[in-house]
Amino acid sequence: MSVRVRYAPSPTGSPHVGNIRTALYNHLFAKRHGGVNILRLEDTDRARFVLGCEEEIEESMRYVGIEWQEGVGATAEGGGRFGPYRQSERNEAGIYEPHWRKLLDDGSAYWAFDTPEELKEMREFQELNKQSTGYYGGQWRDATEAQAEVARVAGKPGVVRLKVPRGEKIVVEDAIRGRIEYESDVVDDPVLIKADGMPTYHFAAMVDDHLMEVSHIFRGEEWISSAPKHVVLFKALGWAPPVMVHLPVIKGKDGSKLSKRHGDTACLDFRRAGFMGEALANFIALIGWAPGGDREVMSLDEMAEAFDLKGLQPSSGVFDFDKLVWMSGMHVRRTDPRVLLQKVVEYARRPETEHYWSSRVPAPGEVDPHVRLRGLRLLAESAKPQEPSSHDSPAGPTVGVGQASMPRFTEDYALEAVKLEQERTSSLAEFGEKCEFFFVDAVEFDPKAVENWLHEPHVAPLFEWIADQIGNRGWESHQVAAADWEALLREAQAVLNLDKLGPVVHPVRVALTGSTAGPGLFELMAVLGPVRVKTRLAATQGY
RNA sequence: GGCCCGGUGGUCUAGCGGUUAGGACGCCUCCCUUUCAAGGAGGAAAUCGCGGGUUCGAGUCCCGUCCGGGCUACCA
């Protein structure tokens, strides 16, 4: 049997991470078995339809790296040979009607004309008598065609309901949990066709799954209690049901269902926050799925190769943001620096990035979003293609003729900066504040760092000596390797008669970066270049 | 209320009748080191929700119970 799966969201809002995880599993499973992944839109509820969210669905999927070969947005002609793939269009095309007509004809379904008031009354009565609530027939389940005709002629709006057999056992086979049995007497008769002529999820989704030859249904756990209805429906239609896979929910840190309260929950929120799609995919895939062994950090391809229904979890999981950050860092480190720079620049240039951070109130201990944005902007700016230069030095070509003129920022310079920060950065956004000092004219100092390292008496003569040496050695006209910087600073240590390298390294670092933390000093100096080093050293006078 | 699903350290999980209950995040200590990370080595942290059984032996099987979640719409 060939694997055909579908992600079938309803366009009622931007997909959150739980939805996207379902979509991701579809993709992984399809890829694992060389099958087909379908994107189908369940837009049968006109009241809840949200304009523009179809794009958000596709964006979300592309962001985390989900591929689909068929359906809405697929490259195939018309989306594929089972189109259309929007249920509203399918209904218009008359795809569902013959099937519910057939159910009506053979007595598997019936017309019901209850008013909302009548239904409400029924429910209240049931609750009062501690019965299970639901529609178990009322006066319409066994009404004659003549009675139905009377109601129809009277202009009463009617719905088509499935006639769930009574006194039977309904067995649902769930791929994760196994066999689940239901007394058919507690399964109420679901509406198949609404009064407005639209099919409900129960009907449209199942008919489509069959027509589209779907082999496995991946969907949220909240569907599990509707599953018996679907089993009955398939049987009534004379079709074999697909394998059902009910996925556990993703909860927030406090154990409740993930919601706005928990911060970012929409998939695209994480793109705005600067997480690479693959990292998010890796992280959410592992809530509810264990690849076996001790594997955790995986690419999409690796996950697809390892994906197996057996690793799926029946219990719900908590979204642990800290672990996402860790996972994200692991992916940052795995990424080729050139690709990484490209991603950072792309991120920096996306308008939503600016919106996201500028409207954000920083949590205690969180970096100032404005510093982050400034760094991102500078990074993107420098990575702009410049007029061609003959030499591709990391320090970049110099502007003007004077010896001490400031080298311009180039893409290569940005690349070197990203390379140096790569292993200590855990998201695209973080490159903002991490790389900022590479690009600014005047470094912003951390008061504490200044206090600790710039007030030592040896600092002024140290900086002076280094500046002199840069001049004396004629370093300003070319780039200087990290090893040469190291040699210079070690010499400074000897000249100033310091017993450790620390008192040399730390003040210089503060002068150059404004901070006590960061990449290796010598490497960093090699990237900044002699001119900038000298300038920054001089700028600390007065501190 | 009714029906259904779930329950291994704070979190994600391995386990599938016999293990000192393993790994990962987070936390702590140490090493590496010019700082911060990363990396390496350790540590604290789970009587496997609880109570009964079955068994020589149970996280693993059975029953009960508690807690959490879902559904109970002409929403999906």
mmCIF file of N, CA, C and O in Angstrom, chain A residues 31 89 138 154 172 183 209 225 287 333 335 337-338 390 395 401 428 496 519 534:
data_model
loop_
_atom_site.group_PDB
_atom_site.id
_atom_site.type_symbol
_atom_site.label_atom_id
_atom_site.label_comp_id
_atom_site.label_asym_id
_atom_site.label_seq_id
_atom_site.Cartn_x
_atom_site.Cartn_y
_atom_site.Cartn_z
ATOM 1 N N LYS A 31 7.818 11.084 3.506
ATOM 2 C CA LYS A 31 9.182 11.031 2.978
ATOM 3 C C LYS A 31 9.828 9.686 3.317
ATOM 4 O O LYS A 31 10.489 9.077 2.478
ATOM 5 N N GLU A 89 -14.636 24.420 -2.364
ATOM 6 C CA GLU A 89 -14.663 24.220 -3.817
ATOM 7 C C GLU A 89 -15.139 22.817 -4.172
ATOM 8 O O GLU A 89 -15.835 22.612 -5.160
ATOM 9 N N GLY A 138 -33.990 11.794 18.524
ATOM 10 C CA GLY A 138 -35.134 12.682 18.643
ATOM 11 C C GLY A 138 -36.312 12.099 17.881
ATOM 12 O O GLY A 138 -36.491 10.882 17.798
ATOM 13 N N ALA A 154 -42.811 22.918 4.909
ATOM 14 C CA ALA A 154 -43.046 24.011 5.853
ATOM 15 C C ALA A 154 -41.854 24.976 5.896
ATOM 16 O O ALA A 154 -41.877 25.963 6.622
ATOM 17 N N VAL A 172 -12.287 1.345 17.378
ATOM 18 C CA VAL A 172 -11.374 2.264 16.710
ATOM 19 C C VAL A 172 -9.967 1.713 16.897
ATOM 20 O O VAL A 172 -9.576 1.388 18.009
ATOM 21 N N GLU A 183 -19.205 1.852 23.143
ATOM 22 C CA GLU A 183 -20.586 1.401 23.042
ATOM 23 C C GLU A 183 -21.244 2.329 22.032
ATOM 24 O O GLU A 183 -21.205 3.551 22.218
ATOM 25 N N ASP A 209 -10.687 11.917 2.464
ATOM 26 C CA ASP A 209 -9.599 10.987 2.753
ATOM 27 C C ASP A 209 -9.732 9.736 1.881
ATOM 28 O O ASP A 209 -8.739 9.217 1.374
ATOM 29 N N SER A 225 -12.364 11.128 20.246
ATOM 30 C CA SER A 225 -13.740 10.746 20.582
ATOM 31 C C SER A 225 -14.696 10.880 19.399
ATOM 32 O O SER A 225 -15.839 10.439 19.487
ATOM 33 N N ILE A 287 8.805 16.382 20.679
ATOM 34 C CA ILE A 287 7.768 16.370 21.709
ATOM 35 C C ILE A 287 6.742 15.367 21.198
ATOM 36 O O ILE A 287 5.953 15.662 20.316
ATOM 37 N N ARG A 333 25.288 25.975 15.153
ATOM 38 C CA ARG A 333 26.662 25.480 15.065
ATOM 39 C C ARG A 333 26.877 24.524 13.905
ATOM 40 O O ARG A 333 27.963 24.409 13.369
ATOM 41 N N THR A 335 25.407 24.752 11.050
ATOM 42 C CA THR A 335 25.176 25.402 9.763
ATOM 43 C C THR A 335 26.468 25.959 9.177
ATOM 44 O O THR A 335 27.272 26.550 9.888
ATOM 45 N N PRO A 337 28.892 28.476 7.739
ATOM 46 C CA PRO A 337 28.920 29.911 8.028
ATOM 47 C C PRO A 337 28.365 30.795 6.918
ATOM 48 O O PRO A 337 27.672 31.777 7.197
ATOM 49 N N ARG A 338 28.631 30.415 5.676
ATOM 50 C CA ARG A 338 28.109 31.240 4.573
ATOM 51 C C ARG A 338 26.590 31.187 4.524
ATOM 52 O O ARG A 338 25.917 32.194 4.319
ATOM 53 N N SER A 390 39.376 44.381 -5.744
ATOM 54 C CA SER A 390 40.335 43.388 -6.219
ATOM 55 C C SER A 390 40.794 42.456 -5.116
ATOM 56 O O SER A 390 40.997 41.280 -5.333
ATOM 57 N N ALA A 395 39.418 42.491 6.381
ATOM 58 C CA ALA A 395 39.300 43.848 6.912
ATOM 59 C C ALA A 395 38.688 44.774 5.883
ATOM 60 O O ALA A 395 38.277 45.879 6.189
ATOM 61 N N VAL A 401 42.774 57.859 1.180
ATOM 62 C CA VAL A 401 44.188 57.611 0.949
ATOM 63 C C VAL A 401 45.013 57.587 2.228
ATOM 64 O O VAL A 401 46.041 56.937 2.300
ATOM 65 N N LEU A 428 19.282 33.219 15.229
ATOM 66 C CA LEU A 428 19.641 34.235 14.233
ATOM 67 C C LEU A 428 19.571 35.613 14.867
ATOM 68 O O LEU A 428 20.413 36.472 14.610
ATOM 69 N N LEU A 496 55.710 45.320 29.834
ATOM 70 C CA LEU A 496 55.128 45.963 31.005
ATOM 71 C C LEU A 496 55.388 45.167 32.279
ATOM 72 O O LEU A 496 54.883 45.506 33.344
ATOM 73 N N PRO A 519 34.430 36.305 21.526
ATOM 74 C CA PRO A 519 35.331 35.378 20.849
ATOM 75 C C PRO A 519 36.777 35.579 21.298
ATOM 76 O O PRO A 519 37.081 36.543 21.988
ATOM 77 N N LYS A 534 43.456 50.300 16.746
ATOM 78 C CA LYS A 534 44.150 51.500 17.216
ATOM 79 C C LYS A 534 43.144 52.585 17.605
ATOM 80 O O LYS A 534 43.244 53.208 18.661
#
